[in-house]
PDB file of C-alpha atoms in Angstrom:
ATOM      1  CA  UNK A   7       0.000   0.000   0.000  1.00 36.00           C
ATOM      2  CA  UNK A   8       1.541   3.649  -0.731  1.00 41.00           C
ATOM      3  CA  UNK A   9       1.482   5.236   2.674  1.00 54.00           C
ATOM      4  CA  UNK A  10       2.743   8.326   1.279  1.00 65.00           C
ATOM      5  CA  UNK A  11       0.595  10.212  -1.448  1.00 76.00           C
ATOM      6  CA  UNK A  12       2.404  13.581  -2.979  1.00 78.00           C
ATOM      7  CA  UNK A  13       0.581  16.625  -5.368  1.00 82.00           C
ATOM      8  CA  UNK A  14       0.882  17.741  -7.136  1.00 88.00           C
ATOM      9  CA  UNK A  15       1.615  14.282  -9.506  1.00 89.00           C
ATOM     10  CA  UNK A  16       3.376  17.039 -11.360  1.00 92.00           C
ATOM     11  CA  UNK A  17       4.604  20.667 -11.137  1.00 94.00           C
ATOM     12  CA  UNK A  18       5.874  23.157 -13.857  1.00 95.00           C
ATOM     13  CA  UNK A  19       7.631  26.292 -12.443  1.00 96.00           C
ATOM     14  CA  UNK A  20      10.069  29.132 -14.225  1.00 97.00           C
ATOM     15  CA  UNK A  21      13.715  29.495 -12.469  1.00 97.00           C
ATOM     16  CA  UNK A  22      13.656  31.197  -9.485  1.00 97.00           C
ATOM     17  CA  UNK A  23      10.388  30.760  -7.983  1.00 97.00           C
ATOM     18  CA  UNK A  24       9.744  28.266  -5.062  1.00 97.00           C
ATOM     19  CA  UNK A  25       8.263  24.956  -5.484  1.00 97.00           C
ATOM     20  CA  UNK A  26       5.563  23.472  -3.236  1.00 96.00           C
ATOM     21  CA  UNK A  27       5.015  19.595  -2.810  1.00 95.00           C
ATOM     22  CA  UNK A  28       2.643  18.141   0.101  1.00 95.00           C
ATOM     23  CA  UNK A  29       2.431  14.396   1.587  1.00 93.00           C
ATOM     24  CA  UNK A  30      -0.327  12.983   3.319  1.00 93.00           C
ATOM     25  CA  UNK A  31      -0.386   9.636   4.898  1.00 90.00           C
ATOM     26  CA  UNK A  32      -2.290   7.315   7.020  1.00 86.00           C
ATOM     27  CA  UNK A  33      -0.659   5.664   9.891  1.00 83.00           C
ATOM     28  CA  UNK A  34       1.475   6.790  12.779  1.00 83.00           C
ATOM     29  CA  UNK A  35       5.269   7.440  12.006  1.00 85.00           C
ATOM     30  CA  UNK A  36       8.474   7.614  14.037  1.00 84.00           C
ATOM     31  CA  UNK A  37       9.633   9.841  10.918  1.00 89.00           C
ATOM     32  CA  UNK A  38       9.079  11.254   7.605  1.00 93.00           C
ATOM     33  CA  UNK A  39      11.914  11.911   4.777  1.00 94.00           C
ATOM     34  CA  UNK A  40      12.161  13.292   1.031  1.00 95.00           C
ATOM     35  CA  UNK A  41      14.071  11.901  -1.309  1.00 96.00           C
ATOM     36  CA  UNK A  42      14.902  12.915  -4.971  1.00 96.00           C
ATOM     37  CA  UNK A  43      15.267  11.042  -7.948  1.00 95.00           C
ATOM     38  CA  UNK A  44      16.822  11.835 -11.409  1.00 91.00           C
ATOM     39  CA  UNK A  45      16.067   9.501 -14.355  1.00 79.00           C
ATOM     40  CA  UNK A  46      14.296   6.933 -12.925  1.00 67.00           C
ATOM     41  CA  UNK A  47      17.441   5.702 -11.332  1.00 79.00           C
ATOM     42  CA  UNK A  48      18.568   6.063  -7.048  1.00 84.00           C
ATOM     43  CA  UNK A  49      16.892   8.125  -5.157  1.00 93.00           C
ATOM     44  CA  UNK A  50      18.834  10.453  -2.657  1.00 94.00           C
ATOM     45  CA  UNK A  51      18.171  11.783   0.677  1.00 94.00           C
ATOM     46  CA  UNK A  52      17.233  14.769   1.194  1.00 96.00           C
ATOM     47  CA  UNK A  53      15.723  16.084   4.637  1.00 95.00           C
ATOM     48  CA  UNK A  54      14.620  13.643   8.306  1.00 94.00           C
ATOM     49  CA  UNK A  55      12.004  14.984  10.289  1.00 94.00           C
ATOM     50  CA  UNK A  56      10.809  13.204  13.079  1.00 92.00           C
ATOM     51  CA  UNK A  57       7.571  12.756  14.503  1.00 91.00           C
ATOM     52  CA  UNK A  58       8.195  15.456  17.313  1.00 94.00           C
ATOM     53  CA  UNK A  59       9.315  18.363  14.632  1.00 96.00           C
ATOM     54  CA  UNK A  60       7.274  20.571  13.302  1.00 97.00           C
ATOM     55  CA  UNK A  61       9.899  22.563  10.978  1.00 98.00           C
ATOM     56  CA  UNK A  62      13.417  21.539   9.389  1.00 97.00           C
ATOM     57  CA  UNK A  63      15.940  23.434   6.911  1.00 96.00           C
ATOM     58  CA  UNK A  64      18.368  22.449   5.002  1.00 95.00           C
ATOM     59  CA  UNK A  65      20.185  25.258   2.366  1.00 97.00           C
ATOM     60  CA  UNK A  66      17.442  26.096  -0.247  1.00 97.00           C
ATOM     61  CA  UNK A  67      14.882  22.870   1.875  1.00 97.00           C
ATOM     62  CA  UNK A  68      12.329  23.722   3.844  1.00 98.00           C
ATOM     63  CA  UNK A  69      10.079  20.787   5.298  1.00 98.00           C
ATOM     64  CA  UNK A  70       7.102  20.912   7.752  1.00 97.00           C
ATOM     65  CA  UNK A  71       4.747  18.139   9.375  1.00 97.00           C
ATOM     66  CA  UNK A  72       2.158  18.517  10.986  1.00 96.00           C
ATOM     67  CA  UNK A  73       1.035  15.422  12.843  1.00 94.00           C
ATOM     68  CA  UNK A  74      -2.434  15.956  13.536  1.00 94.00           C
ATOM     69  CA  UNK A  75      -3.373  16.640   9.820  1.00 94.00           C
ATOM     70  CA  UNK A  76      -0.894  13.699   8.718  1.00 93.00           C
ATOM     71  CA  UNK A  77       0.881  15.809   6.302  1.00 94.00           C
ATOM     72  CA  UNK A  78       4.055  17.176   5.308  1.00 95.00           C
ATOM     73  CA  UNK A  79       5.404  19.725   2.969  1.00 96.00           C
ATOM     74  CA  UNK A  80       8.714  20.448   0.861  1.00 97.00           C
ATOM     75  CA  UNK A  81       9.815  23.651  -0.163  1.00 98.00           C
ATOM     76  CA  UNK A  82      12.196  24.368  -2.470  1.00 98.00           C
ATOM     77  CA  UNK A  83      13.033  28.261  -2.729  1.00 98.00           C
ATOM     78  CA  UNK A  84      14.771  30.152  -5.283  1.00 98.00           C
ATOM     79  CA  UNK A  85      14.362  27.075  -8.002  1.00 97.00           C
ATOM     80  CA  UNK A  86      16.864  26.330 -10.117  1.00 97.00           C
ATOM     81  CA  UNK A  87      17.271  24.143 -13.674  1.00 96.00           C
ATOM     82  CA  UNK A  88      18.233  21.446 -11.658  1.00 95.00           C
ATOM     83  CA  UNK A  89      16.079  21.307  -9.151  1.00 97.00           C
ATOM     84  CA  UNK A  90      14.035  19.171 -12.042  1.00 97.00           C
ATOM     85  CA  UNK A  91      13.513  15.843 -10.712  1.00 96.00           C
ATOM     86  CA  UNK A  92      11.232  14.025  -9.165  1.00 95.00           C
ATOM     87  CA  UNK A  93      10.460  14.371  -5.157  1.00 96.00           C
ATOM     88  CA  UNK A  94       8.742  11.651  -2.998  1.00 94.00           C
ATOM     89  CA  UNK A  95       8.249  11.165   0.553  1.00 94.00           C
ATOM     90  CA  UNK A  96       8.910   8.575   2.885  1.00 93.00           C
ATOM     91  CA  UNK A  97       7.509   7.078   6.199  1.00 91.00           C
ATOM     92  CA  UNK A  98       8.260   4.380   7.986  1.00 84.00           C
ATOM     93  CA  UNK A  99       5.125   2.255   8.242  1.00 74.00           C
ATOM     94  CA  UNK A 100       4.672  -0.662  10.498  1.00 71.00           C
ATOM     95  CA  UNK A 101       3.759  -3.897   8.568  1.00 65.00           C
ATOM     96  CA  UNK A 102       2.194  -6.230  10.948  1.00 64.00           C
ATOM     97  CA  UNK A 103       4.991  -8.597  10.484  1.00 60.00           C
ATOM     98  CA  UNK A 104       7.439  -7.062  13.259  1.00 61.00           C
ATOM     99  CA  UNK A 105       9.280  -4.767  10.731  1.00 68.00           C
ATOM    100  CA  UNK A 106       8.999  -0.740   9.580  1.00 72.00           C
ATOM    101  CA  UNK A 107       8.567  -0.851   5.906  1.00 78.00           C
ATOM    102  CA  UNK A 108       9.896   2.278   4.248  1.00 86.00           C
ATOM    103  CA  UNK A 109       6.882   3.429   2.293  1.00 87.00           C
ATOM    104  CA  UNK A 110       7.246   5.781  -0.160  1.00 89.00           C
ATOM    105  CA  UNK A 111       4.551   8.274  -2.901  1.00 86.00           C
ATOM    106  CA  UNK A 112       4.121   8.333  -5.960  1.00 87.00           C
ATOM    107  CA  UNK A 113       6.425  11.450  -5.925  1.00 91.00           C
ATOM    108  CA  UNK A 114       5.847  14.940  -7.823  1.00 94.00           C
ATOM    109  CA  UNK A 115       7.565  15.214 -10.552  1.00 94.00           C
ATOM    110  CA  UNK A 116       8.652  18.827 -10.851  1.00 96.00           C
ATOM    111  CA  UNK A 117       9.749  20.753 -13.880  1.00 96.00           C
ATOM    112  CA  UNK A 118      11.929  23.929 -13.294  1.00 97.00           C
ATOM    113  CA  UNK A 119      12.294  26.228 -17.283  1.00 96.00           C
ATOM    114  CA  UNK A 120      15.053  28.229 -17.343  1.00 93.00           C
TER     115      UNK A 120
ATOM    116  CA  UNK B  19      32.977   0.585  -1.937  1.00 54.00           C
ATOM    117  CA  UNK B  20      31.776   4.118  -0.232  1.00 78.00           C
ATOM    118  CA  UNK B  21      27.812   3.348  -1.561  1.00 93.00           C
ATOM    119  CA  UNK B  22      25.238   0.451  -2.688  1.00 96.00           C
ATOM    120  CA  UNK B  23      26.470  -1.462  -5.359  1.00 96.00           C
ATOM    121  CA  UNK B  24      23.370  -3.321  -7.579  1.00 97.00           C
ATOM    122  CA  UNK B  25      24.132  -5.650 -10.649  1.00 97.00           C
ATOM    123  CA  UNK B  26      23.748  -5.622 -13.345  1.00 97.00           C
ATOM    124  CA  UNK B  27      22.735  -2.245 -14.248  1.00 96.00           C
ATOM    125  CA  UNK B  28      20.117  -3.434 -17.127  1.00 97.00           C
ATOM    126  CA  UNK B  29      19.106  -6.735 -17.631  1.00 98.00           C
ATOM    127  CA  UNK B  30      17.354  -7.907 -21.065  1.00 98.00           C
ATOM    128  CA  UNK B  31      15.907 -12.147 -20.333  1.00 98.00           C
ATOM    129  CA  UNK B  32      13.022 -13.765 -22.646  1.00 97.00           C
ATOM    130  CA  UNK B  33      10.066 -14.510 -20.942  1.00 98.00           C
ATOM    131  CA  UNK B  34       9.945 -18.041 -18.925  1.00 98.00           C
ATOM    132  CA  UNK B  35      13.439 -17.127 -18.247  1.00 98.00           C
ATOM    133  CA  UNK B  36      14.759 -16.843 -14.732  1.00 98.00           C
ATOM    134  CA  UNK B  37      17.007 -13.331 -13.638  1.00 98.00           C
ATOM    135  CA  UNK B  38      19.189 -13.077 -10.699  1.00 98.00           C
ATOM    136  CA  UNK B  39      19.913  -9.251  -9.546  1.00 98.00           C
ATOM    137  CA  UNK B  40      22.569  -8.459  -6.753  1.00 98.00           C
ATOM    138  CA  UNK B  41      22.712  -5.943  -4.612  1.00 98.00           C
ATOM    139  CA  UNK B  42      25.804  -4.902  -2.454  1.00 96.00           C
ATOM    140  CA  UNK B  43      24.826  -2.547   0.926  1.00 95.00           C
ATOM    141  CA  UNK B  44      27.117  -0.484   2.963  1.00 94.00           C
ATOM    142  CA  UNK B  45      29.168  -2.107   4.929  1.00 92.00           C
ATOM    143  CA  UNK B  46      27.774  -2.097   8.383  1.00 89.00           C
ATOM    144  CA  UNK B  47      24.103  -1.614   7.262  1.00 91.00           C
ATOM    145  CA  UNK B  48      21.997  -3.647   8.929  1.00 89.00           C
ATOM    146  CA  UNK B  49      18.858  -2.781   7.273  1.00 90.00           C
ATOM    147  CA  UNK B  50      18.380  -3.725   3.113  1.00 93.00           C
ATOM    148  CA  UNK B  51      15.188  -2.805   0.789  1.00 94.00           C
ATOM    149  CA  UNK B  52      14.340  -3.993  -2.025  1.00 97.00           C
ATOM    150  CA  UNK B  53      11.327  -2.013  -4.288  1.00 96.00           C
ATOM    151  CA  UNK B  54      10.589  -2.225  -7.764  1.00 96.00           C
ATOM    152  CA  UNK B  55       9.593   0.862  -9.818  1.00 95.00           C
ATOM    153  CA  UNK B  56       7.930   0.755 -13.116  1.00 93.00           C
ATOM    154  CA  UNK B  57       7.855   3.439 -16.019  1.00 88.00           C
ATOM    155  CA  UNK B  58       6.852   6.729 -14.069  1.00 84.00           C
ATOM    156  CA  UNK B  59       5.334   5.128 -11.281  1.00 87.00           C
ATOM    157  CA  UNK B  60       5.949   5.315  -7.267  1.00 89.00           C
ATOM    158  CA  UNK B  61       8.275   3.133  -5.545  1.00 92.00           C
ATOM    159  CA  UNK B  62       6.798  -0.796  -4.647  1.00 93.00           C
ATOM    160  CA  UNK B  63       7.869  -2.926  -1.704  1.00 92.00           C
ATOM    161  CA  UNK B  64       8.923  -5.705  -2.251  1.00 95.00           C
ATOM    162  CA  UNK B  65      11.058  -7.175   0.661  1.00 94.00           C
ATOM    163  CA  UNK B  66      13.166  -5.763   3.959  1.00 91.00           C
ATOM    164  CA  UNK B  67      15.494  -7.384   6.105  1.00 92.00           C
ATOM    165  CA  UNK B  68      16.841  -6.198   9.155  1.00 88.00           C
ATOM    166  CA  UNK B  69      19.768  -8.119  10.860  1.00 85.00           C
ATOM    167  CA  UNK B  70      19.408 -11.364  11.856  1.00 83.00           C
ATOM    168  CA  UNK B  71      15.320 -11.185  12.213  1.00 85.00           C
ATOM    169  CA  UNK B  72      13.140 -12.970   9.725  1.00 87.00           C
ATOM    170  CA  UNK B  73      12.703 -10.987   6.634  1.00 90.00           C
ATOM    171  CA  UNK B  74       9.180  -8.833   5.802  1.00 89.00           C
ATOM    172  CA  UNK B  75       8.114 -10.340   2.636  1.00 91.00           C
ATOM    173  CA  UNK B  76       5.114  -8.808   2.668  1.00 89.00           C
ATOM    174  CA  UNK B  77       5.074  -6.968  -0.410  1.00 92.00           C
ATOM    175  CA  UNK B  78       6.636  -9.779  -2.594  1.00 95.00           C
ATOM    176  CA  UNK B  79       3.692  -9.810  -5.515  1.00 95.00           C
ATOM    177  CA  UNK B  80       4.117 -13.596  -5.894  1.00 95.00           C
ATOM    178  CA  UNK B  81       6.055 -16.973  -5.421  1.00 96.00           C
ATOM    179  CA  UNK B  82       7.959 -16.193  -8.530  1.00 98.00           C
ATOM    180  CA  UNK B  83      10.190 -14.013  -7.144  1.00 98.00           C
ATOM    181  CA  UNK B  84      12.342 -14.863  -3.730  1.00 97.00           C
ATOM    182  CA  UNK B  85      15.345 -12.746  -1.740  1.00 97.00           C
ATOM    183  CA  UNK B  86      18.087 -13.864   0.320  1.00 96.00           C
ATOM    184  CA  UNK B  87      20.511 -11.844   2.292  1.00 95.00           C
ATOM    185  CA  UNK B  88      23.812 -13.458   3.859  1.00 86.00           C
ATOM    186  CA  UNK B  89      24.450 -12.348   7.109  1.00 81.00           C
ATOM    187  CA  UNK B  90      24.659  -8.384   6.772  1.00 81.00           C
ATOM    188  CA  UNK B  91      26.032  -8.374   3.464  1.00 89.00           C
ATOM    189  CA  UNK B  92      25.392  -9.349  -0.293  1.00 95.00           C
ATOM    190  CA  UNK B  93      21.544  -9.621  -0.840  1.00 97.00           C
ATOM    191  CA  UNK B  94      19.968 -11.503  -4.270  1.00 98.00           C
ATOM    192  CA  UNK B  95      16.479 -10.885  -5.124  1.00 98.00           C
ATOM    193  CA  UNK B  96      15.552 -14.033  -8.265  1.00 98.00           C
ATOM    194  CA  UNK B  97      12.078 -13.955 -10.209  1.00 98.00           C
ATOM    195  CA  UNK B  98      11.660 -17.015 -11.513  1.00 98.00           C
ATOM    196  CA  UNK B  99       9.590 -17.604 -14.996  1.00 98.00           C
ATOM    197  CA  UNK B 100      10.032 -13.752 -15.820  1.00 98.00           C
ATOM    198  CA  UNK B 101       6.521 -12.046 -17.384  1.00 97.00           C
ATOM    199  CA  UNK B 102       6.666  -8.886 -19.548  1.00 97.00           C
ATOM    200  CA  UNK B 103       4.987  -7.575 -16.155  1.00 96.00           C
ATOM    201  CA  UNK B 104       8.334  -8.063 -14.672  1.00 97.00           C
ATOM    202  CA  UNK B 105       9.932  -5.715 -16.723  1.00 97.00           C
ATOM    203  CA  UNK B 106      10.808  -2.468 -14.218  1.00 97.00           C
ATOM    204  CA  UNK B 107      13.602  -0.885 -12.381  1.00 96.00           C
ATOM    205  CA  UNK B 108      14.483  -2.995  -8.825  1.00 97.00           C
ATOM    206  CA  UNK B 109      16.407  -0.826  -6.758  1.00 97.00           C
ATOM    207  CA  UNK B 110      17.811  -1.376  -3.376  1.00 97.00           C
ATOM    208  CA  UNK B 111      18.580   0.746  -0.328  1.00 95.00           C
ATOM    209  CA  UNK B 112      20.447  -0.110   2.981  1.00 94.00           C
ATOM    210  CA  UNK B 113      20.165   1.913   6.107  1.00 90.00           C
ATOM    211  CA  UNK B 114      22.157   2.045   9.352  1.00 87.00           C
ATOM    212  CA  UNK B 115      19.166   0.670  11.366  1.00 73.00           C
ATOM    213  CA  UNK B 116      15.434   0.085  10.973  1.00 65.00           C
ATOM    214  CA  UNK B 117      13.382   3.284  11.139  1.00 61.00           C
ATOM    215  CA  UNK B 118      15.387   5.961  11.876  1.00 59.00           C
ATOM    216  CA  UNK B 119      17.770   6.760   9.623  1.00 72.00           C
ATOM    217  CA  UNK B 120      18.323   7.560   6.253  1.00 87.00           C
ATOM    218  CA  UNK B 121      18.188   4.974   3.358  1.00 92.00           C
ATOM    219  CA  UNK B 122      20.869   4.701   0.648  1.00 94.00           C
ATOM    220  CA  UNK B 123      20.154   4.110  -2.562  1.00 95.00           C
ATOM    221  CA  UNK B 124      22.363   2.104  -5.362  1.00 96.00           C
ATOM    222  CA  UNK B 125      21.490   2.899  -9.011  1.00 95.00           C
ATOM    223  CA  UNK B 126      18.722   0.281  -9.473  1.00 96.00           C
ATOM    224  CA  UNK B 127      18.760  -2.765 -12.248  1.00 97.00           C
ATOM    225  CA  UNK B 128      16.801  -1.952 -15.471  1.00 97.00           C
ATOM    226  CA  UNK B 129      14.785  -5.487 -15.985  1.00 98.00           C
ATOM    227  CA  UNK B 130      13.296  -5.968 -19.565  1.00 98.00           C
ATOM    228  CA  UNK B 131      11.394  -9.034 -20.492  1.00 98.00           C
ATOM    229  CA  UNK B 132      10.977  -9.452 -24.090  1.00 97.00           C
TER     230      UNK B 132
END
C-alpha cells in the first residue's frame, strides 16, 4: 500500500520561484523523509524529520509536518534548472509482520524552465 | 565501496526465463530494501530485512520471485519464470538501522522481459 501520497503528480515552475510539494499519509510514524530522484534511477536523501518536529531546513529545503493533519510539505526556494527531478516522501510504516517498511509516494515530478 | 552497489545495471531475459539481480549494501548496514519501480510510477515494496530477524516479505507480488541476504552483506532478489509484467527498475537501499535513519540508494537494475 503507498502510505505516502504527494501533489501535485506534477509541477511546472520558471527558475527562481519556489516549489511546493505536500504528503499525506495514514498511519502513525516515528519519521518522515524526502528523497529525490533523477532519471528513474537512485533516489537520494534529502531532509529527516521526526515525529516530534514541526519545521526543518536544510540550504534552499524547507520541510514541515504537521502530525495531527498527517501531512508534510517540501519547499524548495529560489528554483533552479536542476532542481528538475522528481520528489517523494517517505515514512516508515509498520507492517504487521514485526518490521517498519519504508513506504514511499508516488512522488511529484517537478519541472523547473530556465 | 563508499555506496550500494546493484548488478547488473540493465538486464534484457526472454520470458519463462529466470534473472538473478545483486545488490551490495554499505558495509555495516543492517537494514536492506528492495522495491521495484515501473515506467513513471511510485516506488513498490517488495522485501526488507533487518539483521538477523526474519525478513518482511510482505510486499513480494508472488512466489515467482524470492530474496536472500547473507548475514549483513550481499543480498539476491531471483524472479523465476520472468513475465513482460516483470519488466521495471528494482532498486535497493540499505540503512544504518530500521526506522530511523536515512536509506541509501544504489542505481537500481533496469529489468526488460521481451
Amino acid at each position: 500500500s503507498q502510505q505516502g501520497e504527494e501533489d501535485p503528480q506534477a509541477l511546472s515552475i520558471q527558475e527562481g520561484e519556489n516549489a511546493t510539494m505536500n504528503c499525506s499519509y495514514k498511519t502513525s510514524i516515528n519519521n518522515l523523509q524526502w528523497y529525490r530522484q533523477n532519471s528513474g534511477r537512485g533516489l537520494v536523501h534529502l531532509i529527516l524529520i521526526r515525529s516530534n518536529e514541526r519545521e526543518k531546513h536544510s540550504g534552499r529545503l524547507r520541510v514541515t509536518l504537521d502530525t495531527s493533519k498527517k501531512s508534510s510539505s517540501l519547499l524548495i526556494t529560489a528554483s533552479r534548472a536542476a532542481d528538475t527531478a522528481s520528489y517523494f516522501c517517505a515514512t516508515d510504516e509498520y507492517s504487521g509482520a514485526g518490521s517498519y517498511q519504508l513506504t514511499f509516494g508516488k512522488g511529484t515530478k517537478l519541472s523547473v524552465i530556465p | 565501496g563508499a555506496g550500494v552497489s546493484q548488478s547488473p545495471s540493465n538486464k534484457v531475459t526472454e520470458k519463462g526465463k529466470d534473472v538473478e539481480l545483486r545488490c551490495d549494501p554499505i558495509s555495516g548496514h543492517t537494514a536492506l530494501y528492495w522495491y521495484r519501480q515501473r515506467l513513471g510510477q511510485g516506488l513498490e515494496f517488495l522485501i526488507y530485512f533487518q539483521g538477523n530477524s526474519a525478513p518482511d516479505k510482505s510486499g513480494l507480488p508472488s512466489d515467482r520471485f524470492s530474496a536472500e541476504r547473507t548475514g549483513e552483506s550481499v543480498s539476491t532478489l531471483t524472479i523465476q519464470r520472468t513475465q513482460q509484467e516483470d519488466s521495471a527498475v528494482y532498486l535497493c537501499a540499505s540503512s544504518l538501522e530500521e526506522g530511523n535513519t536515512e536509506a541509501f540508494f544504489g542505481q537500481g537494475t533496469r529489468l526488460t522481459v521481451v
